[in-house]
PDB file of C-alpha atoms and ligand atoms in Angstrom:
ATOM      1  CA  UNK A   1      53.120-205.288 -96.593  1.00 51.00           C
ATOM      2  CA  UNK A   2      51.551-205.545 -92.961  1.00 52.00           C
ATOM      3  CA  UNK A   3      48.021-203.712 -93.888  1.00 52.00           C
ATOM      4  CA  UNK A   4      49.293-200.334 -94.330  1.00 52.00           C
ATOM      5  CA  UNK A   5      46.841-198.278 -96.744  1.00 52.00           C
ATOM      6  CA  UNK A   6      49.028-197.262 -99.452  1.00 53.00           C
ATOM      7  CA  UNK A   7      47.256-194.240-100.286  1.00 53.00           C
ATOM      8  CA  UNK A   8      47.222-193.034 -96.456  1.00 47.00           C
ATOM      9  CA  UNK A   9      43.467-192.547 -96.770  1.00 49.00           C
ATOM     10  CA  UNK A  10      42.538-192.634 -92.924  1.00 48.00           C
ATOM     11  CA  UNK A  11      44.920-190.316 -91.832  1.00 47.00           C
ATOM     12  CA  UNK A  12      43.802-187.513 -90.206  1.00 48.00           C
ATOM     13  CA  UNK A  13      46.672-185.350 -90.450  1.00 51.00           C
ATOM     14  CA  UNK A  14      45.488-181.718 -92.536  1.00 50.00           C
ATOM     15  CA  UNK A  15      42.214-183.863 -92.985  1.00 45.00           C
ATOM     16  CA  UNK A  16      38.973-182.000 -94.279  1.00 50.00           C
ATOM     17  CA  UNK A  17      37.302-183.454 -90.896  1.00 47.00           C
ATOM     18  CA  UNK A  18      40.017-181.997 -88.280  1.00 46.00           C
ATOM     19  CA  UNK A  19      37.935-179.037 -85.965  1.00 46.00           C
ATOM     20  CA  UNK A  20      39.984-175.753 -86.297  1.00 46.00           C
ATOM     21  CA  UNK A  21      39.567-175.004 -82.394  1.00 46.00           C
ATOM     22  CA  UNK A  22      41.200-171.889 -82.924  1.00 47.00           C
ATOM     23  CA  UNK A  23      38.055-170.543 -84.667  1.00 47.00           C
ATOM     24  CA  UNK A  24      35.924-171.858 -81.894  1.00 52.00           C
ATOM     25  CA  UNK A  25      33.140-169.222 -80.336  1.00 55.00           C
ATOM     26  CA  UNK A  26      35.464-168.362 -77.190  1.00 62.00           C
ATOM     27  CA  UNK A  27      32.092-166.845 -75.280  1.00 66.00           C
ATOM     28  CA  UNK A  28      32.488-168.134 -71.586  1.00 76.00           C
ATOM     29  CA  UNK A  29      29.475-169.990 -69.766  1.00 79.00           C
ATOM     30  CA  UNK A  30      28.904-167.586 -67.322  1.00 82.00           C
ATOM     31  CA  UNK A  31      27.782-165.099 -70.419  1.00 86.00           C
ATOM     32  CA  UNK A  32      25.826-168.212 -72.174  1.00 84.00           C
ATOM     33  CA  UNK A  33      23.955-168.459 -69.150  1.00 88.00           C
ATOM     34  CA  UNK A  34      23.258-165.024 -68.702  1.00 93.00           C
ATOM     35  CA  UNK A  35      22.091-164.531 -72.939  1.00 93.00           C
ATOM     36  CA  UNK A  36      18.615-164.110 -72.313  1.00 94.00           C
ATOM     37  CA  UNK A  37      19.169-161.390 -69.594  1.00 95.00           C
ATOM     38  CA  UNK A  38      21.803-159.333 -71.944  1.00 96.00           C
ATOM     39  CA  UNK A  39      19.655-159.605 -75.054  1.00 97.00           C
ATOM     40  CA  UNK A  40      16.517-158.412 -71.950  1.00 96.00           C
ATOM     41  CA  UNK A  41      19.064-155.427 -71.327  1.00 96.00           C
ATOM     42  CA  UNK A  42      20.018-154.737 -74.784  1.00 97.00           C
ATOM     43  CA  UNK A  43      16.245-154.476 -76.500  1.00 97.00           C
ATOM     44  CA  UNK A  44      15.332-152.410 -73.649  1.00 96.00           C
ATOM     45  CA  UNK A  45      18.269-149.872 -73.910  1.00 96.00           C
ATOM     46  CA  UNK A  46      17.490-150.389 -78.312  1.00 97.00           C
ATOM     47  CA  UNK A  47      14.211-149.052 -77.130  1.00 97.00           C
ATOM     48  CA  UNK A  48      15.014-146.345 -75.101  1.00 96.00           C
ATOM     49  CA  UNK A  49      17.537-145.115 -77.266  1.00 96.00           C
ATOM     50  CA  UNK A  50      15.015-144.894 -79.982  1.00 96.00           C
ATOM     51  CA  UNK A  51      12.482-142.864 -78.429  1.00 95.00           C
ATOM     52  CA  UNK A  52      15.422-140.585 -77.462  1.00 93.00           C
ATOM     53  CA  UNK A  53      16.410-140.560 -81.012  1.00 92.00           C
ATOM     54  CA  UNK A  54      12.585-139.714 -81.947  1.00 93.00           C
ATOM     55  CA  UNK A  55      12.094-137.174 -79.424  1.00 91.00           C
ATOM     56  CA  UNK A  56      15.280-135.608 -80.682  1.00 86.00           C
ATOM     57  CA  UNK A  57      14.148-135.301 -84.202  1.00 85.00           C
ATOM     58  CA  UNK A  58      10.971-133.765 -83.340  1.00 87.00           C
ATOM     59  CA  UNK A  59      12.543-130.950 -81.499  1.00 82.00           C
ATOM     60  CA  UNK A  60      14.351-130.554 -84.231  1.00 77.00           C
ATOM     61  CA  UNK A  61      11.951-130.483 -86.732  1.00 73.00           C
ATOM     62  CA  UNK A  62      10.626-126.537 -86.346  1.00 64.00           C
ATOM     63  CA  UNK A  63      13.954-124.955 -86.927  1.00 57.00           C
ATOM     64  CA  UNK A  64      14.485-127.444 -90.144  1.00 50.00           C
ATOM     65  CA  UNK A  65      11.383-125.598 -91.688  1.00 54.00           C
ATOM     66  CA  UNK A  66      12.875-122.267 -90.020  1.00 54.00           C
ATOM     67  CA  UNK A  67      13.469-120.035 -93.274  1.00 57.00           C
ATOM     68  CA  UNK A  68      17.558-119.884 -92.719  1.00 54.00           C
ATOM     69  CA  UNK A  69      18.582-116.368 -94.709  1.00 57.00           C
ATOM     70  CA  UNK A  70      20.591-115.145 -91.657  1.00 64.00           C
ATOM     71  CA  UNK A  71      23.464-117.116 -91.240  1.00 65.00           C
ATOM     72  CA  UNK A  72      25.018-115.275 -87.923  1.00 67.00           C
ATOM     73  CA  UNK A  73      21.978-116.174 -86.291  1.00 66.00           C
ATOM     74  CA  UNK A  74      22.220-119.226 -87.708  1.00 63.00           C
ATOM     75  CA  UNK A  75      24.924-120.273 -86.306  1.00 63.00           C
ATOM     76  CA  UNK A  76      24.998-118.994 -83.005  1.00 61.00           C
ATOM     77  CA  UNK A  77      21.495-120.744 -82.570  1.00 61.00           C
ATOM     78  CA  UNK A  78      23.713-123.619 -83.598  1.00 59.00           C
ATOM     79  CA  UNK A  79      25.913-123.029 -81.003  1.00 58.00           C
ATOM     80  CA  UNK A  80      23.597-123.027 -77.875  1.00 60.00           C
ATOM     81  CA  UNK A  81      22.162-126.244 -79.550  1.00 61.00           C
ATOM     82  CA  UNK A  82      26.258-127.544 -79.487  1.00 65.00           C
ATOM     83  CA  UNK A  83      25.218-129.528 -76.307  1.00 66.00           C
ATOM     84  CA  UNK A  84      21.913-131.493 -77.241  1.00 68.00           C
ATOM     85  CA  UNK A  85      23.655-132.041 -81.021  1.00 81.00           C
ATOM     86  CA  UNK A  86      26.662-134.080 -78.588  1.00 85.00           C
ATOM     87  CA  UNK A  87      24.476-135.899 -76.686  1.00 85.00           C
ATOM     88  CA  UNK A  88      21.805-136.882 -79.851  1.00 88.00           C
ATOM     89  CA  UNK A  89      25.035-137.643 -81.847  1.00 90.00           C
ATOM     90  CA  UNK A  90      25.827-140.437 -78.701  1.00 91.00           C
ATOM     91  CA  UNK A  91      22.161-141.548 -78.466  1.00 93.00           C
ATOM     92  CA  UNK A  92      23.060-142.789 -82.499  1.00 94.00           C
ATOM     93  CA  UNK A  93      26.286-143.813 -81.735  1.00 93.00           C
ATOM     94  CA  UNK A  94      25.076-146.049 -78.947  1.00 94.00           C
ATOM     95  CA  UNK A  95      22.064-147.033 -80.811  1.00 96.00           C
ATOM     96  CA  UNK A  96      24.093-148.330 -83.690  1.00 96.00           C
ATOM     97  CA  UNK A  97      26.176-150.172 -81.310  1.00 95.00           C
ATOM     98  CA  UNK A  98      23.151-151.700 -79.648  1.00 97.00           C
ATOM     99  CA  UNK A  99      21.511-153.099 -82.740  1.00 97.00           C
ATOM    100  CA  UNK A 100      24.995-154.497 -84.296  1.00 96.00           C
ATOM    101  CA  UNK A 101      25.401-156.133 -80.618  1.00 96.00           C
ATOM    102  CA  UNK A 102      21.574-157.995 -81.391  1.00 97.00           C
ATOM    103  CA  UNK A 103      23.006-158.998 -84.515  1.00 96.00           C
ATOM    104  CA  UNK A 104      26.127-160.759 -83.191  1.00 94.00           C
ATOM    105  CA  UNK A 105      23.555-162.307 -80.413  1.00 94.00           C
ATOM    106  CA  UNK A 106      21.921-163.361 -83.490  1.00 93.00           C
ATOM    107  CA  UNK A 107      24.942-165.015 -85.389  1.00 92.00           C
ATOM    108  CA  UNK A 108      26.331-166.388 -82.336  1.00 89.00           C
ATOM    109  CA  UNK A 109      29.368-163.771 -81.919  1.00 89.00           C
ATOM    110  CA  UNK A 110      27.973-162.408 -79.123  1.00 94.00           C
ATOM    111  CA  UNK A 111      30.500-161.750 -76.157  1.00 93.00           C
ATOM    112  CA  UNK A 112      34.128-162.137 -77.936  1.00 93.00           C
ATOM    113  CA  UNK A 113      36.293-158.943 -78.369  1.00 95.00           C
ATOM    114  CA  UNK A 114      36.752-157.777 -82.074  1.00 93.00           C
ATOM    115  CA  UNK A 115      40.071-157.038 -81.194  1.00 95.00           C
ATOM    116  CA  UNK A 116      41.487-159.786 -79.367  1.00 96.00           C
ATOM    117  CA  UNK A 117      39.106-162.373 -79.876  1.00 93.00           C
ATOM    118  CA  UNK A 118      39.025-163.641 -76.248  1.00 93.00           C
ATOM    119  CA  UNK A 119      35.651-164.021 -74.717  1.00 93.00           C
ATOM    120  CA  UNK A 120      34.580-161.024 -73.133  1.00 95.00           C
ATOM    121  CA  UNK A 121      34.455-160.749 -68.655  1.00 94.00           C
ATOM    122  CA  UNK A 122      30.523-161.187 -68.029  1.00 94.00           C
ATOM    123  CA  UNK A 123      30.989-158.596 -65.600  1.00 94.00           C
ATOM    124  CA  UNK A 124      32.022-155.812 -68.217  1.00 95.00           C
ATOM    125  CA  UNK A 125      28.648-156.807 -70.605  1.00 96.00           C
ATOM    126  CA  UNK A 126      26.251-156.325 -67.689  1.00 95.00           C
ATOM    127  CA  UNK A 127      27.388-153.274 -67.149  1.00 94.00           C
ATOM    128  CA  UNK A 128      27.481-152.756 -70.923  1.00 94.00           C
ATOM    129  CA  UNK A 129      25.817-155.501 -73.177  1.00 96.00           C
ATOM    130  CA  UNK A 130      26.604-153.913 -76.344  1.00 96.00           C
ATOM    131  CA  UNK A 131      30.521-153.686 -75.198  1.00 95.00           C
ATOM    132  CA  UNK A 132      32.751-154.667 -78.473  1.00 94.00           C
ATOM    133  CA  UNK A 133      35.719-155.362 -76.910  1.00 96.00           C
ATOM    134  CA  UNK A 134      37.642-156.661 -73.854  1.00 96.00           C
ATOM    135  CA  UNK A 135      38.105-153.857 -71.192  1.00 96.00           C
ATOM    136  CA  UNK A 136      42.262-154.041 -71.742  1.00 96.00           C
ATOM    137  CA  UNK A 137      41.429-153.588 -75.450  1.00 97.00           C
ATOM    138  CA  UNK A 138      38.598-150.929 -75.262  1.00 96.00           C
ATOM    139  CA  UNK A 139      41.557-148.868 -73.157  1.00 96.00           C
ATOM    140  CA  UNK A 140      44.058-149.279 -75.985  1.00 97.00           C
ATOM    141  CA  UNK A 141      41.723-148.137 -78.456  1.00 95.00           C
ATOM    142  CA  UNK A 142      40.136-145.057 -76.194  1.00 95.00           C
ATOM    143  CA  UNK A 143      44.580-144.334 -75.939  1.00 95.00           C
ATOM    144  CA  UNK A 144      44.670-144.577 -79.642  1.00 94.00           C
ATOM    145  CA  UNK A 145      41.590-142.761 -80.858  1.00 90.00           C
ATOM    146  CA  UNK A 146      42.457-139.691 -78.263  1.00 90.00           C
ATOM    147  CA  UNK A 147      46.201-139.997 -80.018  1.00 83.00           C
ATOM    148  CA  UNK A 148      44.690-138.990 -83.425  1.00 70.00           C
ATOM    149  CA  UNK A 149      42.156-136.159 -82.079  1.00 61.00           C
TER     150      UNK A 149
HETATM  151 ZN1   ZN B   1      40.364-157.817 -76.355  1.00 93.21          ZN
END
């Protein structure tokens, strides 16, 4: 024997202390540098969103108490309304997106495409911090979600 451990202890081969790189936080510098100016832009749009959100629920809160026995007129009220309904529906949307993009900033995800898992171009999250994927695959799902509608 010339002092090799029987028992391969040592080895690192499949080892418990091997660093899966693969599952690495692929967020570029240029974004880690810029963090504290995307979380600035993000709380300020969470903001703004949720006044808008507040502002649309108190318009909305005299026809709620409205005594609704005609339907026709119900509805066609409904209709004229079809616009500010799209855009409140968008404010949520956004707003949603906004605070689950603070949460990723908050468990370190912050900047890698759900779909693709490559870091996200700085570029695209200044323009729009709470982006959730890559601009190729934010394309390919726009082209897929207008496929099923
Ligand atoms: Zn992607």
């Amino acid at each position: 024997m010339t002092g090799v451990n029987p028992h391969g202890i040592g080895q690192l081969k499949n080892g418990p202390i091997v660093i899966d790189h693969h599952r690495r936080f692929t967020m570029n510098i240029d974004t880690q540098t810029h963090l504290t100016k995307l979380r600035d832009l993000l709380v300020y749009r969470l903001h703004d969103l949720e006044s808008d959100v507040r502002a649309d629920e108190l318009a909305r809160r005299p026809s709620a108490e409205h005594d609704v026995t005609d339907l026709k007129e119900e509805a066609q009220r409904h209709t004229q309304d079809g616009v500010l309904d799209a855009e409140e529906r968008r404010d949520v949307e956004e707003l949603q997106q906004v605070r689950a993009a603070l949460a990723r900033l908050d468990a370190g995800t912050y900047g890698d495409c759900e779909d693709c898992g490559e870091a996200i171009a700085l570029q695209r999250l200044l323009v729009e911090p709470a982006a959730l994927r890559c601009a190729s695959c934010q394309s390919a799902f726009e082209r897929a979600s207008a496929r099923i509608r």
